[in-house]
Amino acid sequence: MGKIIGVDLGTTNSCVAVIDGGEPLVLPNSEGSRTTPSMVGFTEEGEQFVGQQAKRQAIINPELTVYDIKRLLGHKYNSDQVEKYAEILPFNIVENTNGDAWVEVDGDRYSPQEISSLILRKMRQTAEDYFGEEITEAVITVPAYFNDAQRNATKDAGKIAGLTVRRIINEPTAAALAYGYEETDHANLVVFDLGGGTFDVSIVQLRGGVFEVVSTAGDNHLGGEDFDRVVLDFLMERFEEDTGIDVSDDRMALQRLKEAAENAKCELSTASETNINLPFLAVDDSGPRHLSLDLSRSQLNDLCYELIERLDIPCNDAMDEAGLSNSDIDDVLLVGGMTRMPAVQKRVEEIFDRKPHKGVNPDEVVAKGAAIQSGILGGEIQEVILLDITPFSLGIRVSGDRFSPIIDKNAPVPTSATKIFTTTEDNQDVVTVTVLQGEDDKASANKLLGMFNLTGISPAPAGKPRIEVTFEIDTDGIVDVSAKDLNTGASQSITVEGHSGLSSEELQRAMKRSEKAEASKTFA
């Protein structure tokens, strides 16, 4: 059996690991780095390249460099979040025929799945170069709070990259696996995962080789990119105050400011002050204008105050749903590059009343956990059992646009549940079962997963028929929903495998384009 790779497909950086000799091993890419920037660059000649090379060209060629693509997976073009991203991303975000958010580069349109597949192909190539053999299977991590559409978009990205995705695993769960892989003691673990694009917190119980996720909460729109954005806005405001020039529409200037903001944020994790110097940022009638200022750690903390405040609620929700208090927690594991920020570490200590654990590399621990899961699937690891949960409630729409949950959030998977419903009209012979995912009491505010009609209901007064609706969800997150009239025995069901936003034709076209690029070696 060939190697199954574990991939942390990150918003800012990606990482690939495997089980080698019974231990998780992070693989260096062709540049010798253990992490790869999740950036894709294009040239006017049609060449594509991923990682550091793409990052180097971002300033001089911003419109042909795509990044933060993970934040567009599974999103509609007209969503508030996409509008927010479009304000600062240098490339064009466009609406596809079915309303999904795609990107446009040099006149060509690409789905977020296809861009993500280029990053995954780089991870695959890294493993193939290391082992000298073809890699065809992978375990890929996603934020715990990714919904059905986002998870399936990730699966399609793997398919386009030529990978069979054996399992989608939650990032905090993967981190817990890596942390406790060789632990035998019982422990209650908080996994605090603040990455480039998302924030998740999970409570995991370790019981002698059994990893049981008992609760998870998070914010899919809070991450390092948001911290970069507040610094970028501050720099733009200061430059306009000093020069009177608004550079918000200058894509090259914006990219330079974004990189300066990210570098300053990183430097202030170890230094108390840093200098930001950007010569020739703009030109006016008086000539070239430059940006030069000092930024202190305390200023950065003030700029990011509201973002840091947003960390509290998901942490408290996860603890409440787990039924635990701070005194029950044995360790807090920091995951994701943003956890290097001292203000974040301080807030974690305040929330959980204990110093967080810093014994793992926050950039690599998720990929290592994915590799351990791949080892479990491949039979290389047998003494570890993973029990995960569903991050959202699953249910149906009932009268009055109300949401009726059938499987509750944080239910262990695999699982099944049944509820009895009835009709709302006299002699109603058909009911529509609308399958939803989410936490809002209003059905229309939740994510639509699918719908079907149950026919053949015997005529009866409203409220008389008994309609049994059953939900089943397996370890891959695939949901089966069935409805049955208990009086007549009539039944109907669907399998909700989720819809990534790509039609079968679009998926096939993306796969062919990917294969053609690889064959012509335009992918680097």
Coordinates of C-alpha atoms in Angstrom, one line a residue:
M1 CA 0.0 0.0 0.0
G2 CA 1.3 3.5 -0.9
K3 CA 1.8 6.3 1.5
I4 CA -1.2 8.3 2.7
I5 CA -0.1 11.9 3.3
G6 CA -1.5 14.2 5.9
V7 CA -2.0 17.8 4.7
D8 CA -2.7 21.0 6.7
L9 CA -4.2 23.1 3.9
G10 CA -3.8 26.5 5.6
T11 CA -5.0 30.0 4.8
T12 CA -1.5 31.4 5.1
N13 CA 0.8 28.4 5.0
S14 CA 0.4 24.7 4.2
C15 CA 2.3 21.7 5.5
V16 CA 2.6 18.0 4.6
A17 CA 3.5 15.1 6.8
V18 CA 3.6 11.3 6.7
I19 CA 4.0 8.4 9.1
D20 CA 7.6 7.1 8.7
G21 CA 8.9 4.4 11.0
G22 CA 5.8 4.8 13.2
E23 CA 6.4 8.5 13.8
P24 CA 4.9 11.6 12.1
L25 CA 7.4 13.3 9.8
V26 CA 7.0 16.8 8.4
L27 CA 8.4 16.9 4.9
P28 CA 10.5 19.8 3.5
N29 CA 9.5 21.3 0.2
S30 CA 11.8 21.8 -2.8
E31 CA 13.0 25.1 -1.3
G32 CA 14.0 23.3 2.0
S33 CA 11.2 24.8 4.0
R34 CA 8.8 22.7 6.2
T35 CA 5.9 25.0 5.5
T36 CA 4.8 26.5 2.2
P37 CA 3.0 29.8 1.6
S38 CA -0.5 29.1 0.4
M39 CA -0.1 31.4 -2.5
V40 CA -0.4 30.8 -6.3
G41 CA 1.4 32.9 -8.8
F42 CA 0.6 33.1 -12.6
T43 CA 2.6 34.5 -15.5
E44 CA 1.2 36.1 -18.7
E45 CA 2.6 33.0 -20.5
G46 CA 0.3 30.7 -18.5
E47 CA 2.9 29.3 -16.0
Q48 CA 1.7 28.6 -12.5
F49 CA 3.8 28.3 -9.4
V50 CA 3.1 27.8 -5.7
G51 CA 4.7 28.9 -2.4
Q52 CA 7.7 31.1 -1.9
Q53 CA 8.1 31.9 -5.5
A54 CA 4.5 33.2 -5.7
K55 CA 5.0 35.2 -2.5
R56 CA 8.1 36.9 -4.0
Q57 CA 6.2 38.1 -7.0
A58 CA 3.2 39.3 -5.0
I59 CA 4.4 42.9 -4.7
I60 CA 5.5 43.5 -8.3
N61 CA 2.6 41.4 -9.8
P62 CA -0.2 41.5 -7.3
E63 CA -3.0 41.0 -9.8
L64 CA -1.5 37.7 -10.9
T65 CA -0.9 36.4 -7.4
V66 CA -3.7 34.6 -5.5
Y67 CA -3.8 34.0 -1.7
D68 CA -6.3 33.7 1.2
I69 CA -8.2 31.4 -1.2
K70 CA -9.3 29.1 1.7
R71 CA -11.6 32.0 2.9
L72 CA -13.5 31.7 -0.4
L73 CA -14.1 28.0 -0.3
G74 CA -17.9 27.2 -0.2
H75 CA -18.9 30.9 -0.3
K76 CA -21.4 32.7 -2.5
Y77 CA -20.3 35.8 -4.3
N78 CA -22.9 38.0 -2.7
S79 CA -22.1 37.1 0.9
D80 CA -20.9 39.8 3.3
Q81 CA -17.7 38.0 3.9
V82 CA -16.7 37.9 0.2
E83 CA -17.5 41.6 -0.1
K84 CA -15.2 42.1 2.9
Y85 CA -12.3 40.1 1.3
A86 CA -12.8 41.8 -2.1
E87 CA -11.9 45.2 -0.5
I88 CA -8.3 44.2 0.1
L89 CA -7.4 41.3 -2.2
P90 CA -5.5 42.4 -5.3
F91 CA -7.0 39.9 -7.7
N92 CA -10.6 40.1 -9.0
I93 CA -13.3 38.1 -7.3
V94 CA -16.1 37.3 -9.8
E95 CA -19.5 35.6 -9.7
N96 CA -19.8 32.2 -11.3
T97 CA -23.0 31.1 -13.1
N98 CA -24.4 29.5 -10.0
G99 CA -23.6 32.4 -7.7
D100 CA -20.3 31.1 -6.2
A101 CA -17.3 33.3 -5.6
W102 CA -14.5 32.6 -8.1
V103 CA -11.3 34.5 -8.9
E104 CA -10.3 36.0 -12.2
V105 CA -6.6 36.1 -13.2
D106 CA -5.4 37.6 -16.5
G107 CA -8.9 36.9 -18.1
D108 CA -9.1 33.3 -16.9
R109 CA -11.6 32.2 -14.2
Y110 CA -10.7 29.8 -11.5
S111 CA -12.8 28.3 -8.7
P112 CA -11.4 28.4 -5.1
Q113 CA -11.3 24.6 -5.4
E114 CA -9.0 24.7 -8.4
I115 CA -6.6 27.3 -6.8
S116 CA -6.5 25.1 -3.6
S117 CA -5.8 22.1 -5.7
L118 CA -2.6 23.7 -7.0
I119 CA -1.4 24.1 -3.3
L120 CA -2.4 20.5 -2.7
R121 CA -0.5 19.4 -5.8
K122 CA 2.6 21.1 -4.4
M123 CA 2.1 19.1 -1.1
R124 CA 1.7 15.9 -3.1
Q125 CA 4.8 16.7 -5.2
T126 CA 6.8 17.4 -2.0
A127 CA 6.0 13.9 -0.7
E128 CA 6.6 12.2 -4.1
D129 CA 10.1 13.9 -4.3
Y130 CA 10.9 12.7 -0.8
F131 CA 9.8 9.1 -1.2
G132 CA 10.4 8.7 -5.0
E133 CA 7.0 7.1 -5.5
E134 CA 3.5 8.2 -6.6
I135 CA 1.2 9.6 -4.0
T136 CA -2.5 9.2 -4.6
E137 CA -4.2 9.4 -1.1
A138 CA -4.4 12.0 1.5
V139 CA -6.0 13.1 4.8
I140 CA -6.7 16.9 4.7
T141 CA -7.5 19.1 7.6
V142 CA -10.2 21.8 7.8
P143 CA -11.3 24.2 10.5
A144 CA -13.7 22.6 12.9
Y145 CA -16.3 25.2 12.1
F146 CA -16.2 24.5 8.3
N147 CA -19.7 23.8 7.1
D148 CA -20.8 21.1 4.7
A149 CA -20.2 23.1 1.5
Q150 CA -16.7 24.1 2.6
R151 CA -15.7 20.5 3.6
N152 CA -16.9 19.2 0.2
A153 CA -15.1 22.0 -1.6
T154 CA -11.9 20.8 0.1
K155 CA -12.6 17.3 -1.0
D156 CA -13.0 18.5 -4.6
A157 CA -9.8 20.4 -4.4
G158 CA -8.1 17.1 -3.5
K159 CA -9.7 15.4 -6.4
I160 CA -8.6 18.0 -8.8
A161 CA -5.0 17.6 -7.5
G162 CA -5.2 13.9 -8.3
L163 CA -5.7 12.8 -4.7
T164 CA -8.3 10.5 -3.2
V165 CA -9.2 12.2 0.1
R166 CA -9.5 9.4 2.6
R167 CA -10.7 11.6 5.4
I168 CA -11.4 15.2 6.2
I169 CA -10.3 15.8 9.8
N170 CA -10.8 18.9 12.0
E171 CA -7.7 20.9 12.6
P172 CA -8.0 21.1 16.4
T173 CA -8.6 17.3 16.5
A174 CA -5.5 16.8 14.4
A175 CA -3.5 18.9 16.8
A176 CA -4.8 16.9 19.7
L177 CA -3.7 13.7 18.0
A178 CA -0.2 15.0 17.5
Y179 CA 0.0 16.3 21.1
G180 CA -1.2 13.1 22.8
Y181 CA 0.0 10.5 20.3
E182 CA 2.4 8.9 22.8
E183 CA 0.6 10.0 26.0
T184 CA -1.0 7.3 28.1
D185 CA -2.3 9.5 31.0
H186 CA -5.9 10.7 31.1
A187 CA -6.2 14.4 30.4
N188 CA -8.7 17.1 29.4
L189 CA -7.2 19.2 26.7
V190 CA -8.2 22.5 25.2
V191 CA -7.0 23.0 21.6
F192 CA -6.9 26.8 20.9
D193 CA -6.4 27.1 17.1
L194 CA -6.0 30.7 15.8
G195 CA -4.6 30.4 12.2
G196 CA -4.4 32.7 9.3
G197 CA -8.1 32.7 8.4
T198 CA -10.1 30.9 11.1
F199 CA -10.4 30.4 14.9
D200 CA -11.4 27.1 16.5
V201 CA -11.4 25.9 20.1
S202 CA -12.1 22.3 20.9
I203 CA -12.2 20.3 24.2
V204 CA -10.6 16.9 23.8
Q205 CA -10.5 14.1 26.3
L206 CA -7.5 11.8 26.2
R207 CA -8.1 8.4 27.7
G208 CA -5.2 6.0 27.1
G209 CA -5.1 6.1 23.3
V210 CA -8.7 7.2 22.9
F211 CA -9.1 10.8 21.7
E212 CA -12.7 12.0 22.2
V213 CA -13.7 15.4 21.0
V214 CA -16.5 16.5 23.4
S215 CA -17.2 20.1 22.1
T216 CA -16.1 22.6 19.6
A217 CA -16.8 26.2 18.9
G218 CA -15.2 28.9 16.8
D219 CA -15.3 31.8 14.3
N220 CA -14.7 31.2 10.6
H221 CA -14.0 34.9 10.0
L222 CA -11.3 35.5 12.6
G223 CA -7.7 34.9 11.9
G224 CA -4.2 36.3 11.2
E225 CA -5.4 38.0 8.1
D226 CA -7.8 40.1 10.1
F227 CA -5.0 41.2 12.4
D228 CA -2.9 42.1 9.3
R229 CA -5.9 44.1 8.1
V230 CA -6.2 46.4 11.1
V231 CA -2.5 47.2 10.9
L232 CA -2.8 47.8 7.1
D233 CA -5.7 50.2 7.7
F234 CA -3.7 52.0 10.3
L235 CA -0.8 52.4 7.9
M236 CA -3.0 53.7 5.1
E237 CA -4.6 56.2 7.5
R238 CA -1.2 57.5 8.7
F239 CA 0.1 57.8 5.2
E240 CA -3.0 59.7 4.1
E241 CA -2.7 62.0 7.1
D242 CA 0.9 62.7 6.3
T243 CA 0.7 63.1 2.5
G244 CA -3.0 63.5 1.7
I245 CA -2.8 60.5 -0.7
D246 CA -5.3 57.7 -0.5
V247 CA -3.7 54.5 -1.8
S248 CA -6.7 52.2 -1.2
D249 CA -7.2 51.8 -5.0
D250 CA -3.5 51.3 -5.7
R251 CA -3.1 47.5 -5.7
M252 CA 0.7 47.5 -5.7
A253 CA 0.8 49.9 -2.8
L254 CA -1.8 47.9 -0.9
Q255 CA 0.3 44.7 -1.4
R256 CA 3.4 46.4 -0.1
L257 CA 1.4 47.7 2.9
K258 CA -0.1 44.3 3.5
E259 CA 3.4 42.6 3.6
A260 CA 4.7 45.4 5.8
A261 CA 1.8 44.9 8.2
E262 CA 2.3 41.1 8.4
N263 CA 6.1 41.5 9.0
A264 CA 5.6 44.1 11.7
K265 CA 3.0 41.9 13.4
C266 CA 5.4 39.0 13.4
E267 CA 8.4 41.1 14.6
L268 CA 6.4 42.5 17.5
S269 CA 5.9 39.0 18.8
T270 CA 9.6 39.1 20.0
A271 CA 10.4 42.8 19.9
S272 CA 8.8 45.7 21.7
E273 CA 9.0 48.1 18.7
T274 CA 9.6 47.9 15.0
N275 CA 10.2 50.3 12.2
I276 CA 8.1 50.3 9.0
N277 CA 9.8 51.9 6.1
L278 CA 8.3 51.9 2.6
P279 CA 10.0 54.3 0.2
F280 CA 8.3 55.5 -3.0
L281 CA 4.9 54.2 -1.8
A282 CA 3.2 56.9 -4.0
V283 CA 3.9 59.9 -6.1
D284 CA 2.2 63.3 -6.3
D285 CA 3.0 66.7 -7.7
S286 CA 5.8 67.2 -5.2
G287 CA 7.4 64.0 -6.1
P288 CA 7.8 60.5 -4.5
R289 CA 6.2 60.1 -1.1
H290 CA 7.5 57.6 1.5
L291 CA 6.0 55.9 4.6
S292 CA 8.3 55.6 7.7
L293 CA 7.1 55.1 11.2
D294 CA 7.7 53.2 14.4
L295 CA 5.1 50.8 15.7
S296 CA 5.2 49.5 19.2
R297 CA 3.8 46.3 20.6
S298 CA 1.4 48.3 22.8
Q299 CA 0.1 50.1 19.7
L300 CA -0.4 46.8 18.0
N301 CA -2.3 45.5 21.0
D302 CA -4.6 48.6 20.9
L303 CA -5.2 48.2 17.2
C304 CA -6.1 44.5 17.7
Y305 CA -8.1 44.9 20.9
E306 CA -11.5 44.1 19.4
L307 CA -10.2 41.1 17.6
I308 CA -8.7 39.7 20.8
E309 CA -12.0 40.3 22.6
R310 CA -13.7 38.0 20.1
L311 CA -11.7 35.1 21.3
D312 CA -13.6 34.9 24.6
I313 CA -17.1 33.8 23.5
P314 CA -16.1 30.6 21.5
C315 CA -13.8 29.5 24.4
N316 CA -16.5 30.0 26.9
D317 CA -19.1 28.2 24.7
A318 CA -16.8 25.2 24.2
M319 CA -16.2 24.9 27.9
D320 CA -20.0 25.2 28.7
E321 CA -20.9 22.7 26.1
A322 CA -18.3 20.3 27.5
G323 CA -19.6 20.8 31.0
L324 CA -16.2 21.6 32.3
S325 CA -14.6 24.3 34.4
N326 CA -11.1 25.7 34.2
S327 CA -10.1 23.5 37.2
D328 CA -10.9 20.4 35.0
I329 CA -8.5 21.4 32.3
D330 CA -5.0 19.7 32.3
D331 CA -3.5 21.6 29.4
V332 CA -4.1 24.3 26.8
L333 CA -2.5 23.6 23.4
L334 CA -1.7 26.6 21.1
V335 CA -2.1 25.9 17.4
G336 CA -1.7 28.4 14.5
G337 CA 0.8 31.1 13.8
M338 CA -1.3 33.8 15.5
T339 CA -0.8 32.1 18.9
R340 CA 2.8 33.5 18.8
M341 CA 1.4 37.0 19.5
P342 CA 2.0 37.7 23.2
A343 CA -1.4 39.5 23.6
V344 CA -3.1 36.3 22.4
Q345 CA -1.2 34.2 24.8
K346 CA -2.0 36.5 27.6
R347 CA -5.7 36.4 26.7
V348 CA -5.6 32.5 26.6
E349 CA -4.1 32.5 30.1
E350 CA -6.8 34.8 31.4
I351 CA -9.6 32.8 29.8
F352 CA -8.5 29.4 31.1
D353 CA -6.6 30.5 34.2
R354 CA -3.4 28.7 33.3
K355 CA -0.3 29.2 31.1
P356 CA -0.8 27.5 27.7
H357 CA 1.4 24.7 26.5
K358 CA 4.2 25.7 24.1
G359 CA 5.9 22.4 23.5
V360 CA 4.7 21.9 20.0
N361 CA 5.4 23.8 16.8
P362 CA 2.1 25.6 16.0
D363 CA 2.8 25.6 12.3
E364 CA 3.4 21.9 12.0
V365 CA 1.3 20.2 14.7
V366 CA -1.9 20.0 12.5
A367 CA -0.1 18.3 9.6
K368 CA 1.5 15.8 12.1
G369 CA -2.0 15.0 13.4
A370 CA -3.3 14.5 9.9
A371 CA -0.4 12.1 9.3
I372 CA -1.3 10.2 12.4
Q373 CA -4.9 9.9 11.1
S374 CA -3.5 8.7 7.8
G375 CA -1.4 6.1 9.7
I376 CA -4.6 4.9 11.4
L377 CA -6.3 4.5 8.1
G378 CA -3.3 2.8 6.5
G379 CA -2.9 0.3 9.4
E380 CA 0.5 1.7 10.4
I381 CA -1.0 2.9 13.8
Q382 CA -3.4 0.7 15.6
E383 CA -3.3 1.8 19.3
V384 CA -5.1 5.1 18.7
I385 CA -8.8 5.6 18.4
L386 CA -10.3 9.0 17.4
L387 CA -13.9 9.9 18.3
D388 CA -14.9 13.1 16.6
I389 CA -18.1 15.2 16.6
T390 CA -20.3 17.2 14.2
P391 CA -19.7 20.9 14.6
F392 CA -23.2 22.0 13.6
S393 CA -26.7 20.9 14.3
L394 CA -28.6 19.1 11.6
G395 CA -32.4 19.2 11.2
I396 CA -35.3 20.2 9.0
R397 CA -37.5 23.2 8.3
V398 CA -41.0 23.1 9.9
S399 CA -43.9 25.5 9.6
G400 CA -43.3 29.2 10.3
D401 CA -39.8 29.0 8.9
R402 CA -38.6 27.4 12.1
F403 CA -35.6 25.1 12.4
S404 CA -36.1 21.7 14.2
P405 CA -32.8 20.1 15.1
I406 CA -32.6 16.3 14.9
I407 CA -28.9 15.8 15.5
D408 CA -27.5 18.4 17.9
K409 CA -24.2 20.2 17.6
N410 CA -21.3 18.4 19.2
A411 CA -23.0 15.0 18.8
P412 CA -20.4 12.2 18.4
V413 CA -20.1 10.7 14.9
P414 CA -21.1 8.3 13.6
T415 CA -24.6 8.8 15.0
S416 CA -28.3 8.7 14.1
A417 CA -31.5 10.3 15.5
T418 CA -35.2 10.2 14.8
K419 CA -38.1 12.6 15.3
I420 CA -41.8 12.4 14.6
F421 CA -43.5 15.2 12.7
T422 CA -47.0 15.7 11.2
T423 CA -48.9 17.6 8.5
T424 CA -50.1 21.2 8.7
E425 CA -53.1 21.0 6.3
D426 CA -56.1 18.7 6.0
N427 CA -55.7 15.9 3.5
Q428 CA -52.1 16.8 2.8
D429 CA -50.7 14.0 0.6
V430 CA -47.1 15.3 0.3
V431 CA -44.6 16.9 2.6
T432 CA -41.3 18.5 1.6
V433 CA -38.3 17.7 3.8
T434 CA -35.8 20.5 3.8
V435 CA -32.5 19.4 5.3
L436 CA -30.5 22.2 7.0
Q437 CA -27.3 22.7 9.0
G438 CA -26.8 25.4 11.5
E439 CA -27.7 26.9 14.9
D440 CA -30.3 29.6 14.1
D441 CA -33.9 29.1 15.2
K442 CA -34.9 30.6 11.8
A443 CA -34.7 27.9 9.2
S444 CA -33.9 30.3 6.3
A445 CA -30.8 31.6 8.2
N446 CA -29.2 28.1 8.2
K447 CA -27.3 26.3 5.5
L448 CA -29.4 24.3 3.0
L449 CA -28.0 20.8 2.4
G450 CA -30.8 19.3 0.3
M451 CA -34.5 18.6 0.1
F452 CA -36.9 15.9 -1.1
N453 CA -40.6 15.2 -1.2
L454 CA -42.4 12.4 0.7
T455 CA -45.5 11.4 -1.2
G456 CA -48.2 8.8 -0.7
I457 CA -49.5 10.2 2.6
S458 CA -53.0 8.9 3.3
P459 CA -55.7 11.7 3.5
A460 CA -56.3 12.8 7.1
P461 CA -56.9 15.9 9.2
A462 CA -54.0 18.2 9.8
G463 CA -51.9 16.9 12.7
K464 CA -53.1 13.3 12.3
P465 CA -50.4 11.6 10.1
R466 CA -47.2 10.6 11.8
I467 CA -44.1 11.3 9.7
E468 CA -40.8 9.8 11.0
V469 CA -37.7 11.6 10.0
T470 CA -34.3 9.9 10.6
F471 CA -30.8 11.5 10.2
E472 CA -27.7 9.4 10.1
I473 CA -24.1 10.8 9.8
D474 CA -21.0 8.8 9.3
T475 CA -17.3 9.4 10.2
D476 CA -16.8 11.2 6.9
G477 CA -19.6 13.6 7.6
I478 CA -21.9 12.2 5.0
V479 CA -25.5 12.5 6.0
D480 CA -28.4 10.2 5.1
V481 CA -31.9 11.5 5.7
S482 CA -35.1 9.4 5.4
A483 CA -38.8 10.1 6.0
K484 CA -41.5 7.6 6.5
D485 CA -45.3 7.8 6.9
L486 CA -45.9 5.4 9.8
N487 CA -49.5 4.9 8.7
T488 CA -48.9 3.9 5.1
G489 CA -45.3 2.9 5.2
A490 CA -44.5 5.2 2.3
S491 CA -40.8 6.4 2.5
Q492 CA -38.3 8.5 0.8
S493 CA -34.6 9.3 1.4
I494 CA -31.6 11.2 0.2
T495 CA -27.8 11.0 0.8
V496 CA -26.5 14.5 1.5
E497 CA -22.9 14.3 0.3
G498 CA -22.8 18.1 0.2
H499 CA -22.3 20.3 -2.8
S500 CA -19.0 22.1 -3.2
G501 CA -20.4 24.6 -5.7
L502 CA -18.8 22.9 -8.7
S503 CA -21.0 21.1 -11.3
S504 CA -19.7 17.8 -12.5
E505 CA -18.8 19.5 -15.8
E506 CA -16.8 22.2 -14.0
L507 CA -15.1 19.6 -11.8
Q508 CA -14.1 17.5 -14.9
R509 CA -12.8 20.6 -16.7
A510 CA -10.7 21.7 -13.7
M511 CA -9.2 18.2 -13.5
K512 CA -8.3 18.2 -17.2
R513 CA -6.8 21.6 -16.9
S514 CA -4.8 20.5 -13.9
E515 CA -3.6 17.3 -15.6
K516 CA -2.6 19.4 -18.7
A517 CA -0.6 21.9 -16.6
E518 CA 1.2 19.1 -14.9
A519 CA 2.0 17.3 -18.2
S520 CA 3.3 20.4 -19.8
K521 CA 5.3 21.2 -16.6
T522 CA 3.7 24.7 -16.3
F523 CA 3.2 23.9 -12.6
A524 CA 6.1 24.5 -10.3

